[in-house]
Amino acid sequence: MRMANLPWQSVGRVWSLALDFVYPAICAGCGIMTGSHRGLCGPCWSTIPFIERPYCEVLGIPFVHDQGEGAISPKAMASQPVFDRLRAVAVHRGIVRRLVHSLKYKDRTELAPMMATWMARAGAEELRKADAIIPVPLHRWRLFLRRYNQAAELSREIARQSGVTHLPRSLVRKRATKRQVGLGRKARLRNVEGAFEVPAENRDTVLGRRIILVDDVFTTGATVNAAARALKRAGALEVTVLTFAMAFAAPI
């Protein structure tokens, strides 16, 4: 039977089988064959250090013991962030670190839908109340060199899955900054100070709104604090940071 005479469902099935032959379904973590694309094998899945309650209501850092509803960690009390709260999928180590690195530096943008699905679950409560989703932007020269913004890849998928408005141009990085990797906390703060702004023509997209600010990984918080400060100055009502990974020493 000629391809032209096949029903569209059959054509799609043939095309899917052809793609599976050329690009077989493999685990996004270790590379072994799996039953579906954009997934993990059982052993890799079992090693993911998911962040679950109980955790600090502000920073999302997990507690060893339940501290009661609305508990805030000493770290959040000692240094209150500019953003209102943070939610993350998992601790930045092992397979989680590899996924972040692959998306960010190895052009593995096909990982974004899977990672975004987990992020949408981690931030489900805040997404239900959100008015818009905004990615942490790259400077235009960094974007030109890398060709894509990993935060925008994630935020676009989260918006598609949640139905929340995606505003990838409402926040811009007006000044080129050094890579944060390898910098100490104070150096990170200086590096991103004043680096973000909401252009005047975009302020009405932010004013009075609850914003979900998306990034791939949270470390010291310097970048998302600087971005949240720009959003708050433009009149954002709330800023919730949603990341795939969080780097910290241990539960408290």
Short mmCIF file of C-alpha atoms in Angstrom, two decimals:
data_model
loop_
_atom_site.label_atom_id
_atom_site.label_comp_id
_atom_site.label_asym_id
_atom_site.label_seq_id
_atom_site.Cartn_x
_atom_site.Cartn_y
_atom_site.Cartn_z
CA MET A 1 0.00 0.00 0.00
CA ARG A 2 1.33 3.43 -0.93
CA MET A 3 1.96 5.94 1.86
CA ALA A 4 -0.49 8.38 0.23
CA ASN A 5 -3.36 5.91 0.71
CA LEU A 6 -2.68 5.28 4.39
CA PRO A 7 -4.95 6.99 6.95
CA TRP A 8 -3.26 9.83 8.83
CA GLN A 9 -3.11 7.74 12.03
CA SER A 10 -1.16 5.06 10.19
CA VAL A 11 1.18 7.62 8.62
CA GLY A 12 1.88 9.01 12.07
CA ARG A 13 2.55 5.53 13.42
CA VAL A 14 4.96 4.73 10.58
CA TRP A 15 6.74 8.04 11.11
CA SER A 16 6.99 7.38 14.86
CA LEU A 17 8.47 3.93 14.25
CA ALA A 18 10.99 5.39 11.81
CA LEU A 19 12.06 7.99 14.36
CA ASP A 20 12.37 5.30 17.04
CA PHE A 21 14.66 3.37 14.72
CA VAL A 22 16.90 6.38 14.03
CA TYR A 23 16.65 7.84 17.55
CA PRO A 24 15.86 4.93 19.90
CA ALA A 25 14.23 5.63 23.26
CA ILE A 26 16.97 5.76 25.86
CA CYS A 27 17.19 6.79 29.50
CA ALA A 28 17.94 10.51 29.78
CA GLY A 29 20.24 9.73 32.68
CA CYS A 30 22.38 6.72 31.79
CA GLY A 31 21.59 6.05 28.13
CA ILE A 32 20.23 2.49 28.36
CA MET A 33 17.23 1.52 26.21
CA THR A 34 13.84 2.35 27.71
CA GLY A 35 10.21 2.00 26.68
CA SER A 36 9.61 5.67 25.90
CA HIS A 37 11.39 8.89 25.02
CA ARG A 38 12.04 11.66 27.56
CA GLY A 39 12.07 9.26 30.46
CA LEU A 40 14.37 7.64 32.99
CA CYS A 41 15.03 4.00 33.71
CA GLY A 42 14.00 2.60 37.09
CA PRO A 43 17.50 2.67 38.65
CA CYS A 44 18.10 6.32 37.63
CA TRP A 45 14.64 7.37 38.83
CA SER A 46 15.23 5.75 42.22
CA THR A 47 18.36 7.88 42.81
CA ILE A 48 16.68 11.27 42.31
CA PRO A 49 16.75 13.25 45.59
CA PHE A 50 13.29 14.80 45.26
CA ILE A 51 12.45 17.71 47.55
CA GLU A 52 9.19 17.06 49.36
CA ARG A 53 7.43 18.46 52.41
CA PRO A 54 8.22 19.32 55.11
CA TYR A 55 10.32 22.23 53.87
CA CYS A 56 10.87 25.93 54.52
CA GLU A 57 7.90 27.86 53.14
CA VAL A 58 10.21 30.61 51.85
CA LEU A 59 13.32 28.89 50.51
CA GLY A 60 11.93 25.40 49.98
CA ILE A 61 14.84 23.82 51.89
CA PRO A 62 13.69 20.46 53.30
CA PHE A 63 13.46 19.94 57.04
CA VAL A 64 14.62 16.75 58.73
CA HIS A 65 11.58 16.95 61.02
CA ASP A 66 8.19 18.58 60.51
CA GLN A 67 8.39 22.09 61.95
CA GLY A 68 4.68 22.80 61.62
CA GLU A 69 2.62 24.60 58.99
CA GLY A 70 4.26 27.72 57.57
CA ALA A 71 7.66 27.04 59.18
CA ILE A 72 10.56 29.17 57.98
CA SER A 73 14.19 28.09 58.07
CA PRO A 74 16.89 30.02 59.99
CA LYS A 75 18.57 30.75 56.65
CA ALA A 76 15.45 32.49 55.34
CA MET A 77 15.05 34.47 58.55
CA ALA A 78 18.71 35.52 58.61
CA SER A 79 18.71 36.70 54.98
CA GLN A 80 15.24 37.35 53.66
CA PRO A 81 15.18 36.97 49.86
CA VAL A 82 13.68 39.52 47.49
CA PHE A 83 11.36 36.87 46.03
CA ASP A 84 8.42 35.61 48.06
CA ARG A 85 9.07 31.88 47.90
CA LEU A 86 11.04 29.23 46.06
CA ARG A 87 10.07 25.75 44.93
CA ALA A 88 12.42 23.19 43.37
CA VAL A 89 12.12 19.63 42.12
CA ALA A 90 15.26 18.02 43.54
CA VAL A 91 18.70 18.46 45.06
CA HIS A 92 21.43 19.40 42.57
CA ARG A 93 23.49 16.22 42.61
CA GLY A 94 23.89 12.94 40.73
CA ILE A 95 21.41 12.41 37.92
CA VAL A 96 19.78 15.79 38.60
CA ARG A 97 23.09 17.59 38.08
CA ARG A 98 23.64 15.65 34.83
CA LEU A 99 20.20 16.59 33.50
CA VAL A 100 20.79 20.28 34.26
CA HIS A 101 24.24 20.18 32.65
CA SER A 102 22.94 18.35 29.55
CA LEU A 103 20.12 20.84 29.01
CA LYS A 104 22.33 23.86 29.61
CA TYR A 105 25.58 22.98 27.85
CA LYS A 106 24.97 19.97 25.58
CA ASP A 107 22.04 21.16 23.46
CA ARG A 108 19.75 18.54 25.03
CA THR A 109 16.65 20.71 24.68
CA GLU A 110 14.52 17.57 24.26
CA LEU A 111 14.90 17.12 28.03
CA ALA A 112 12.95 20.31 28.74
CA PRO A 113 9.42 18.79 28.51
CA MET A 114 10.27 16.04 31.02
CA MET A 115 12.00 18.43 33.41
CA ALA A 116 9.20 20.98 33.06
CA THR A 117 6.60 18.35 33.95
CA TRP A 118 8.35 17.72 37.26
CA MET A 119 8.68 21.47 37.86
CA ALA A 120 4.97 21.99 37.20
CA ARG A 121 4.22 19.39 39.87
CA ALA A 122 6.63 20.95 42.36
CA GLY A 123 5.08 24.39 41.82
CA ALA A 124 1.48 23.27 41.27
CA GLU A 125 0.07 25.21 44.22
CA GLU A 126 1.65 28.48 43.10
CA LEU A 127 0.93 27.92 39.42
CA ARG A 128 -2.79 27.75 40.20
CA LYS A 129 -2.59 31.32 41.55
CA ALA A 130 -0.09 32.70 39.03
CA ASP A 131 -0.82 35.32 36.38
CA ALA A 132 2.31 34.85 34.29
CA ILE A 133 5.49 32.80 33.86
CA ILE A 134 8.79 34.56 33.09
CA PRO A 135 12.20 32.91 32.50
CA VAL A 136 15.45 34.33 33.88
CA PRO A 137 16.80 35.90 30.67
CA LEU A 138 20.21 35.64 29.06
CA HIS A 139 22.02 38.68 27.70
CA ARG A 140 21.56 38.94 23.94
CA TRP A 141 25.23 38.10 23.25
CA ARG A 142 25.13 35.02 25.47
CA LEU A 143 21.90 33.96 23.78
CA PHE A 144 23.51 34.44 20.35
CA LEU A 145 26.45 32.22 21.31
CA ARG A 146 24.41 29.51 23.04
CA ARG A 147 21.47 29.72 20.59
CA TYR A 148 18.87 29.08 23.28
CA ASN A 149 18.05 29.96 26.88
CA GLN A 150 17.61 26.86 29.03
CA ALA A 151 15.34 28.75 31.45
CA ALA A 152 13.10 29.79 28.56
CA GLU A 153 12.96 26.21 27.27
CA LEU A 154 11.66 25.15 30.69
CA SER A 155 9.30 28.10 31.19
CA ARG A 156 7.69 27.64 27.78
CA GLU A 157 6.91 24.01 28.57
CA ILE A 158 5.61 24.83 32.05
CA ALA A 159 3.33 27.48 30.54
CA ARG A 160 2.08 25.05 27.90
CA GLN A 161 1.33 22.37 30.48
CA SER A 162 -0.23 24.69 33.06
CA GLY A 163 -2.06 27.12 30.80
CA VAL A 164 -0.46 30.12 32.55
CA THR A 165 0.53 33.04 30.30
CA HIS A 166 4.16 32.93 29.13
CA LEU A 167 5.98 36.28 29.00
CA PRO A 168 9.54 35.54 27.81
CA ARG A 169 10.25 39.19 26.85
CA SER A 170 8.90 41.01 29.90
CA LEU A 171 12.23 40.77 31.75
CA VAL A 172 15.57 41.44 30.05
CA ARG A 173 19.21 41.18 31.06
CA LYS A 174 20.44 44.63 30.11
CA ARG A 175 24.06 44.05 31.08
CA ALA A 176 26.34 41.18 30.16
CA THR A 177 27.61 39.33 33.22
CA LYS A 178 30.26 36.73 33.91
CA ARG A 179 29.24 33.13 34.42
CA GLN A 180 28.29 32.58 38.05
CA VAL A 181 30.00 29.17 38.18
CA GLY A 182 33.15 29.40 40.31
CA LEU A 183 32.30 32.75 41.90
CA GLY A 184 31.86 33.18 45.64
CA ARG A 185 28.65 34.53 47.15
CA LYS A 186 29.76 38.19 47.29
CA ALA A 187 31.19 38.02 43.78
CA ARG A 188 27.93 36.54 42.52
CA LEU A 189 25.96 39.38 44.08
CA ARG A 190 28.21 42.02 42.50
CA ASN A 191 28.13 40.23 39.16
CA VAL A 192 24.33 40.42 38.73
CA GLU A 193 23.62 43.66 40.60
CA GLY A 194 21.45 45.83 38.38
CA ALA A 195 21.70 43.37 35.48
CA PHE A 196 17.94 42.96 34.94
CA GLU A 197 15.11 45.30 34.09
CA VAL A 198 11.53 45.31 32.91
CA PRO A 199 11.44 47.60 29.83
CA ALA A 200 8.96 50.48 30.12
CA GLU A 201 6.83 49.08 27.30
CA ASN A 202 6.44 45.77 29.20
CA ARG A 203 5.59 47.11 32.66
CA ASP A 204 1.88 46.61 32.20
CA THR A 205 2.49 42.86 31.77
CA VAL A 206 4.02 42.74 35.27
CA LEU A 207 2.19 45.39 37.28
CA GLY A 208 0.02 43.91 40.03
CA ARG A 209 0.60 40.33 38.89
CA ARG A 210 1.72 37.13 40.56
CA ILE A 211 4.80 36.02 38.66
CA ILE A 212 6.47 32.60 38.43
CA LEU A 213 10.18 33.22 37.75
CA VAL A 214 11.78 30.14 36.16
CA ASP A 215 15.44 29.07 36.22
CA ASP A 216 17.24 25.75 35.92
CA VAL A 217 19.12 25.70 39.23
CA PHE A 218 19.18 27.67 42.50
CA THR A 219 22.55 28.07 44.21
CA THR A 220 23.21 31.21 46.27
CA GLY A 221 20.11 32.98 44.98
CA ALA A 222 22.04 35.97 43.63
CA THR A 223 20.62 35.73 40.11
CA VAL A 224 16.96 35.14 40.99
CA ASN A 225 17.09 37.81 43.70
CA ALA A 226 18.39 40.34 41.18
CA ALA A 227 15.72 39.30 38.67
CA ALA A 228 12.98 39.38 41.32
CA ARG A 229 14.10 42.86 42.40
CA ALA A 230 13.59 44.14 38.85
CA LEU A 231 10.13 42.55 38.72
CA LYS A 232 9.14 44.01 42.09
CA ARG A 233 10.35 47.47 41.02
CA ALA A 234 8.11 47.16 37.98
CA GLY A 235 5.16 46.51 40.28
CA ALA A 236 4.91 42.71 40.48
CA LEU A 237 2.63 41.72 43.35
CA GLU A 238 4.47 38.46 44.11
CA VAL A 239 7.42 36.57 42.69
CA THR A 240 7.70 32.81 43.15
CA VAL A 241 10.94 31.24 41.95
CA LEU A 242 10.55 27.81 40.37
CA THR A 243 13.70 25.82 39.55
CA PHE A 244 14.49 22.27 38.55
CA ALA A 245 17.36 21.86 41.02
CA MET A 246 18.53 23.34 44.31
CA ALA A 247 22.08 23.28 45.60
CA PHE A 248 22.47 23.07 49.38
CA ALA A 249 24.47 21.11 51.91
CA ALA A 250 21.83 19.00 53.66
CA PRO A 251 18.28 19.10 55.08
CA ILE A 252 17.97 21.21 58.24
#
